[in-house]
Amino acid sequence: MSGVGQSLPHESAEGHATGRASFIDDIPRRQDELLVGLVTSPVACARLVRVESTAARAIPGVIAILTAQDIPGATHFGPLVQDEPILALDTVRYIGQPVAIIAAESATALQAARAMVQLEFDTIAPPVLSIEEAIAANRFLTEPHVIARGNVEAALAKAPIVRRGVFQCLGQEHLYFETQAAVAMPGDDGQIQLHVSTQGPSETQHVVAETLGKPLNHVICTTRRLGGGFGGKETQANLTAACAALVTQHTGRAARLVYERGEDMRNTGKRHPFRVEWEAGVDASGRIQGLRVLLFSDGGAYTDLSPSVMDRAMLHIDNAYFLEHVYIEGRVCETHHAPATAFRGFGGPQGIATMETIVQELTLALREIPNAPRHALALQQQNLYGRGERNSTPYGQIVAENHLPEIMSMLVQESDFDTRFDAIEAHNRTDSRWLRGMAVSPVKFGISFVATFMNQANAQVLVYPDGSVQVSTGGTEMGQGLNTKIRQLVSGVFGIDPAAIAMMATSTDKNHNTSPTAASASTDLNGAAAVQAATTVRDRLARWALQQWAPGTDAPTSRVSFAHGLLFDHEYPERRIPFADACAAARFARVDLGARGFYATPGLHFDRSTGRGAPFLYYTQGAAVAEVCIDRFTGMVRVPRVDLRIDIGQSINPGIDRGQIIGGFVQGLGWVTTECLMYDPNGAVLTDSFCTYKVPLASDVPPHFSCHFHETDGPAHTVARSKAVGEPPLMLAVSVFSAVRHALGCVSPAAAQRLCLPATPEEVLRALSLAHVPFSHDDAMRWQHSASIWQGTSA
Ligand code: MTE
Ligand code: HPA
Ligand code: MOS
């Protein structure tokens, strides 16, 4: 009955389906409420000379127009480096950058004012829009950062086969259903009450307080649920929230700022594009001898989370493989795009896709060696982390509880890999229209925030005299099922029906100093804190009950069991009382029925300067086999079959976890195949609608999709022995990209080598059309994704 381990429906499933679940823009409008809109920069790189708003201010219904000069507190913000202006001061650095805030009484007035505000610029220089241009212009947001082990020079010099290449991937638009949204209201005594679609209410509170020049206790940020975040609201909800709060501060009225879809797609940051220059050596048995990688990401115009995303990419470049001699260097480029930000996987996908590409390139290289392994799978198995040996990562953390070897072999079996692989290669020799490919990708994803201090959470549990319970944590519900899982965990502690537990809105006046809900760790963190708080109340109830049954006893509270909605003494099972009755009586007896829990992940340490430590509590591991079918005439990629196997420990809610796995995989499928961000030569996002930005549809979900939970005991030290599931499945979709490369490799090595990520039809067609033109390392250094090369006319 407690529900842990059961597939309870998502707490808002019905609300989501019926439309009754309330999001930010569903909050009823107050009578004094103002609509807020932003005036953003139409140019990517210029000096801002003047904002002319006199005419706009005169429009009836326009209440305020604010610029950087109207900010009473800090003018800049940022999670790591406070280098991003809330409103542009003297320069603009990307198209869509906020310059002025308009507050109006109606949408018509807002629109009219927007058209009237005039921005005057001095154009400084043409924008830098790619990693390659940024490198050439020496524009970086960070210094190079290194993680290294062994002697790569020597290892590469000795290796019988050495290959060099460049891996490139583009960004990804979050496309959460609910766009960035915030409502600010004046509170009591100079306070501000915010309702924000944010993954990090505490960070939103901080940014708003600093912008307004208020102490933290004067800003309350509340979040009931998000219509998706996917990392896009880890830091980037703060800007819109601060703009709404500024209006409330200036006018004393409620203020609502909700981006339209196109605004959201143009103004906000996305997943980081990467360029990785690599050199790898392998021996004839397929063992990797040495690897050197140079990672560059496109961080956009300001720092945001880019150094942390780069760290995670560097910490995942090994993916599932032991690398004895390795040199990893990463650096974030500065360009004139919106600041790139967190996106499901947080650099992990870029690191893992690089490594899988390298494995495939080495497989192609080994074709020249007699008796060498012919399939990528053989290379993968040859290099997988071992058990008890070959199990330390480049940064020195031991891959404990390594299930990858058996996950891989079971998956190969259950997907009938060998037979299908041979059939596919045979097919490709004869069919002139349909090209097929198949690949397996393992994934090992480190769980915990790389920044150790962020691995903490608190929770509050309130028990009422009728036996009903309210739980609040600092975690935010964005569709991933966090609240449902916490409800199950708490119901397990009290032995009551999960329906008796209400999950309350996340709010900084109940749960403060929290980390954003991110890094897939929020059940691990908030769930543990909630269990701790509930256990405190349970112990008090147990002590009270024992005194009722045996006054003066010093029996341990563990003698009282909580199950089936009852408290009972398991030495004298006739001593029992319904949970609700116990709560009512204990309250009358002045027992405290509320508690707070706190959890900090134990044992983590990572020294960024030496690149060594154990930053992760554990790894979520899995693997996927993908089969693709490519139309050689159009370049279109279809995915008829996926088989995957993932170790998520003991699942708290298998139904929700299955949803996360399939949803995450399909989101990754979009990143590697169809989602293609395009910019015009001035740096404007061209793909700013569902018409031009192609996310997977329900009809793109592979018709054969088998998803196995790999059965293990789960880690001894996580809540209910569960493992994080939110991000890892996205990276399993790298198998689809590898399968496309495999298919192209059947045509010629050069076709595979030219493929950048995503494998859009244009990209695949280009690779096929140049299949018989050899591709040298020099070519690779200059090569760019087909979408980077704008074919149209300049605006
Ligand atoms: N699932 C849904 N439905 N909506 C989301 O926004 N975000 C993902 C993942 N799954 C997301 C989601 C991301 S980026 C992360 S980090 C995790 O959920 C965060 O939640 P968790 O820690 O509870 O897994
Ligand atoms: N993952 C996700 N979000 C983060 C991290 C991380 O490791 N660090 C800071 N924000
Ligand atoms: Mo997820 S990218 O860690 O919000």
Tab-separated table of C-alpha atoms in Angstrom, residues 540-771:
chain	number	residue	atom	x	y	z
A	540	ARG	CA	7.870	10.912	17.666
A	541	LEU	CA	4.592	9.178	16.911
A	542	ALA	CA	6.146	5.815	17.745
A	543	ARG	CA	7.453	7.095	21.076
A	544	TRP	CA	4.063	8.500	21.878
A	545	ALA	CA	2.326	5.213	20.956
A	546	LEU	CA	4.691	3.120	23.069
A	547	GLN	CA	3.918	5.318	26.056
A	548	GLN	CA	0.200	4.745	25.499
A	549	TRP	CA	0.642	1.001	25.330
A	550	ALA	CA	3.306	0.599	28.033
A	551	PRO	CA	3.713	3.757	30.091
A	552	GLY	CA	7.302	4.302	31.176
A	553	THR	CA	8.727	1.807	28.672
A	554	ASP	CA	12.164	2.399	27.198
A	555	ALA	CA	11.505	0.110	24.241
A	556	PRO	CA	13.050	1.367	20.996
A	557	THR	CA	10.748	3.162	18.584
A	558	SER	CA	11.612	0.539	16.010
A	559	ARG	CA	9.176	-1.734	17.842
A	560	VAL	CA	6.339	0.256	16.352
A	561	SER	CA	5.517	-0.636	12.802
A	562	PHE	CA	3.768	1.706	10.423
A	563	ALA	CA	1.892	-0.221	7.748
A	564	HIS	CA	-1.565	-0.508	6.176
A	565	GLY	CA	-2.579	2.800	7.735
A	566	LEU	CA	-1.918	1.518	11.256
A	567	LEU	CA	0.654	1.819	14.000
A	568	PHE	CA	1.217	-1.462	15.788
A	569	ASP	CA	3.602	-2.975	18.284
A	570	HIS	CA	5.032	-5.972	16.543
A	571	GLU	CA	5.718	-7.760	19.803
A	572	TYR	CA	2.072	-7.353	20.818
A	573	PRO	CA	0.229	-7.047	17.508
A	574	GLU	CA	-3.070	-6.481	19.323
A	575	ARG	CA	-1.680	-3.092	20.342
A	576	ARG	CA	-2.608	-1.054	17.316
A	577	ILE	CA	-4.090	2.279	16.386
A	578	PRO	CA	-5.097	3.763	13.041
A	579	PHE	CA	-2.588	6.323	11.813
A	580	ALA	CA	-5.147	9.163	11.769
A	581	ASP	CA	-6.282	8.427	15.328
A	582	ALA	CA	-2.687	8.388	16.489
A	583	CYS	CA	-2.069	11.770	14.825
A	584	ALA	CA	-5.117	13.341	16.482
A	585	ALA	CA	-4.271	11.945	19.915
A	586	ALA	CA	-0.578	12.789	19.637
A	587	ARG	CA	-1.417	16.353	18.720
A	588	PHE	CA	-3.663	16.569	21.776
A	589	ALA	CA	-0.711	15.246	23.788
A	590	ARG	CA	1.403	18.084	22.382
A	591	VAL	CA	3.646	15.984	20.150
A	592	ASP	CA	5.325	17.996	17.370
A	593	LEU	CA	3.938	16.603	14.109
A	594	GLY	CA	6.140	18.572	11.762
A	595	ALA	CA	9.783	18.222	10.842
A	596	ARG	CA	12.425	19.333	8.470
A	597	GLY	CA	14.940	17.029	6.861
A	598	PHE	CA	18.318	17.810	5.376
A	599	TYR	CA	20.498	15.706	3.117
A	600	ALA	CA	23.999	16.307	1.812
A	601	THR	CA	25.492	13.669	-0.469
A	602	PRO	CA	28.374	12.041	1.408
A	603	GLY	CA	31.856	11.288	0.137
A	604	LEU	CA	32.076	13.606	-2.884
A	605	HIS	CA	35.227	15.488	-3.725
A	606	PHE	CA	36.644	16.917	-6.897
A	607	ASP	CA	39.606	19.221	-7.240
A	608	ARG	CA	38.977	21.111	-10.424
A	609	SER	CA	42.509	22.495	-10.607
A	610	THR	CA	44.116	19.039	-10.695
A	611	GLY	CA	41.189	17.401	-12.498
A	612	ARG	CA	41.121	14.607	-9.952
A	613	GLY	CA	38.657	13.257	-7.456
A	614	ALA	CA	35.389	11.411	-7.080
A	615	PRO	CA	32.751	13.916	-8.182
A	616	PHE	CA	29.943	11.354	-8.544
A	617	LEU	CA	28.069	9.278	-5.984
A	618	TYR	CA	27.537	6.553	-8.601
A	619	TYR	CA	26.976	6.073	-12.318
A	620	THR	CA	23.735	5.271	-14.086
A	621	GLN	CA	24.631	2.789	-16.801
A	622	GLY	CA	22.880	1.451	-19.822
A	623	ALA	CA	23.201	0.625	-23.484
A	624	ALA	CA	21.052	0.813	-26.578
A	625	VAL	CA	21.005	-0.835	-29.979
A	626	ALA	CA	19.507	1.250	-32.748
A	627	GLU	CA	18.727	0.288	-36.295
A	628	VAL	CA	18.268	2.947	-38.935
A	629	CYS	CA	16.988	2.957	-42.464
A	630	ILE	CA	18.127	5.750	-44.752
A	631	ASP	CA	16.553	6.790	-48.007
A	632	ARG	CA	19.530	7.339	-50.294
A	633	PHE	CA	17.436	9.604	-52.523
A	634	THR	CA	16.307	12.023	-49.805
A	635	GLY	CA	18.702	11.425	-46.937
A	636	MET	CA	15.800	10.853	-44.582
A	637	VAL	CA	16.597	8.718	-41.550
A	638	ARG	CA	14.017	6.395	-39.977
A	639	VAL	CA	14.534	4.338	-36.841
A	640	PRO	CA	12.556	1.110	-37.120
A	641	ARG	CA	13.937	-0.566	-34.028
A	642	VAL	CA	15.544	0.256	-30.689
A	643	ASP	CA	16.434	-2.122	-27.899
A	644	LEU	CA	17.771	-0.731	-24.675
A	645	ARG	CA	18.743	-1.892	-21.230
A	646	ILE	CA	19.438	0.434	-18.352
A	647	ASP	CA	20.370	0.022	-14.690
A	648	ILE	CA	18.333	2.423	-12.591
A	649	GLY	CA	18.610	0.368	-9.400
A	650	GLN	CA	15.327	-0.333	-7.614
A	651	SER	CA	12.782	1.808	-9.376
A	652	ILE	CA	10.511	3.842	-7.095
A	653	ASN	CA	7.979	4.166	-9.909
A	654	PRO	CA	8.602	1.942	-12.949
A	655	GLY	CA	5.869	3.623	-15.005
A	656	ILE	CA	7.312	7.076	-14.552
A	657	ASP	CA	10.828	5.795	-15.111
A	658	ARG	CA	9.761	4.145	-18.353
A	659	GLY	CA	8.323	7.497	-19.407
A	660	GLN	CA	11.615	9.201	-18.582
A	661	ILE	CA	13.568	6.573	-20.525
A	662	ILE	CA	11.451	6.688	-23.661
A	663	GLY	CA	10.975	10.466	-23.472
A	664	GLY	CA	14.678	11.050	-22.873
A	665	PHE	CA	15.647	8.734	-25.703
A	666	VAL	CA	13.277	10.440	-28.142
A	667	GLN	CA	14.568	13.875	-27.105
A	668	GLY	CA	18.065	12.572	-27.851
A	669	LEU	CA	16.816	11.141	-31.133
A	670	GLY	CA	15.760	14.680	-32.076
A	671	TRP	CA	19.170	16.078	-31.188
A	672	VAL	CA	21.033	13.508	-33.313
A	673	THR	CA	18.741	13.461	-36.365
A	674	THR	CA	16.302	16.285	-37.078
A	675	GLU	CA	16.666	19.212	-34.688
A	676	CYS	CA	18.751	21.698	-36.541
A	677	LEU	CA	19.235	25.278	-35.387
A	678	MET	CA	19.770	27.729	-38.208
A	679	TYR	CA	20.929	31.323	-37.973
A	680	ASP	CA	21.099	34.034	-40.601
A	681	PRO	CA	24.469	35.714	-41.274
A	682	ASN	CA	23.607	38.436	-38.744
A	683	GLY	CA	23.074	35.893	-35.996
A	684	ALA	CA	19.267	35.819	-35.922
A	685	VAL	CA	17.663	32.465	-35.108
A	686	LEU	CA	15.772	31.365	-38.214
A	687	THR	CA	14.326	28.245	-36.635
A	688	ASP	CA	11.990	30.009	-34.247
A	689	SER	CA	8.799	28.005	-34.638
A	690	PHE	CA	7.506	24.443	-34.763
A	691	CYS	CA	7.362	24.812	-38.562
A	692	THR	CA	11.077	25.322	-39.008
A	693	TYR	CA	12.500	23.500	-36.000
A	694	LYS	CA	11.831	19.831	-36.359
A	695	VAL	CA	11.366	17.886	-33.120
A	696	PRO	CA	10.420	14.214	-33.212
A	697	LEU	CA	6.699	13.521	-33.452
A	698	ALA	CA	4.818	10.609	-31.933
A	699	SER	CA	5.131	9.012	-35.371
A	700	ASP	CA	8.931	9.191	-35.119
A	701	VAL	CA	9.032	6.999	-32.003
A	702	PRO	CA	10.615	3.749	-33.164
A	703	PRO	CA	7.787	1.262	-33.814
A	704	HIS	CA	9.788	-1.491	-32.138
A	705	PHE	CA	11.007	-0.028	-28.847
A	706	SER	CA	12.039	-2.494	-26.224
A	707	CYS	CA	13.078	-1.086	-22.886
A	708	HIS	CA	14.504	-3.370	-20.210
A	709	PHE	CA	15.309	-2.370	-16.662
A	710	HIS	CA	18.544	-4.154	-15.809
A	711	GLU	CA	17.819	-5.842	-12.509
A	712	THR	CA	20.257	-5.084	-9.726
A	713	ASP	CA	20.022	-4.548	-5.976
A	714	GLY	CA	20.690	-0.853	-6.527
A	715	PRO	CA	23.170	1.218	-4.554
A	716	ALA	CA	23.084	0.613	-0.788
A	717	HIS	CA	23.391	4.320	-0.074
A	718	THR	CA	20.630	5.916	-2.174
A	719	VAL	CA	17.028	6.505	-1.230
A	720	ALA	CA	15.111	3.214	-1.592
A	721	ARG	CA	18.146	1.900	-3.547
A	722	SER	CA	16.997	3.844	-6.596
A	723	LYS	CA	19.172	5.451	-9.241
A	724	ALA	CA	18.799	8.657	-11.206
A	725	VAL	CA	16.975	8.290	-14.515
A	726	GLY	CA	16.246	11.818	-15.806
A	727	GLU	CA	19.126	12.509	-18.162
A	728	PRO	CA	20.949	9.234	-18.941
A	729	PRO	CA	18.439	7.877	-21.502
A	730	LEU	CA	18.951	10.921	-23.735
A	731	MET	CA	22.503	9.761	-24.310
A	732	LEU	CA	21.367	6.281	-25.312
A	733	ALA	CA	20.148	7.935	-28.526
A	734	VAL	CA	23.797	8.391	-29.538
A	735	SER	CA	23.278	4.813	-30.795
A	736	VAL	CA	21.073	6.265	-33.542
A	737	PHE	CA	23.830	8.601	-34.690
A	738	SER	CA	26.308	5.723	-34.617
A	739	ALA	CA	23.903	3.614	-36.646
A	740	VAL	CA	23.716	6.339	-39.310
A	741	ARG	CA	27.510	6.449	-39.368
A	742	HIS	CA	27.625	2.695	-39.676
A	743	ALA	CA	25.264	2.842	-42.656
A	744	LEU	CA	27.340	5.538	-44.349
A	745	GLY	CA	30.518	3.605	-43.564
A	746	CYS	CA	29.077	0.738	-45.620
A	747	VAL	CA	29.170	3.096	-48.613
A	748	SER	CA	32.626	4.447	-47.910
A	749	PRO	CA	34.718	5.558	-44.929
A	750	ALA	CA	34.688	9.112	-46.288
A	751	ALA	CA	30.880	9.238	-46.184
A	752	ALA	CA	30.918	8.345	-42.495
A	753	GLN	CA	33.770	10.693	-41.730
A	754	ARG	CA	31.975	13.693	-43.201
A	755	LEU	CA	28.875	13.257	-41.060
A	756	CYS	CA	28.362	15.891	-38.377
A	757	LEU	CA	25.614	15.828	-35.767
A	758	PRO	CA	22.642	16.108	-36.283
A	759	ALA	CA	22.278	13.702	-39.187
A	760	THR	CA	19.606	15.705	-40.967
A	761	PRO	CA	18.569	14.640	-44.460
A	762	GLU	CA	20.706	17.473	-45.888
A	763	GLU	CA	23.704	16.332	-43.869
A	764	VAL	CA	23.272	12.685	-44.869
A	765	LEU	CA	22.774	13.547	-48.537
A	766	ARG	CA	25.883	15.691	-48.574
A	767	ALA	CA	27.926	12.887	-47.021
A	768	LEU	CA	26.537	10.399	-49.556
A	769	SER	CA	27.121	12.672	-52.512
A	770	LEU	CA	30.798	13.012	-51.552
A	771	ALA	CA	31.185	9.352	-50.605
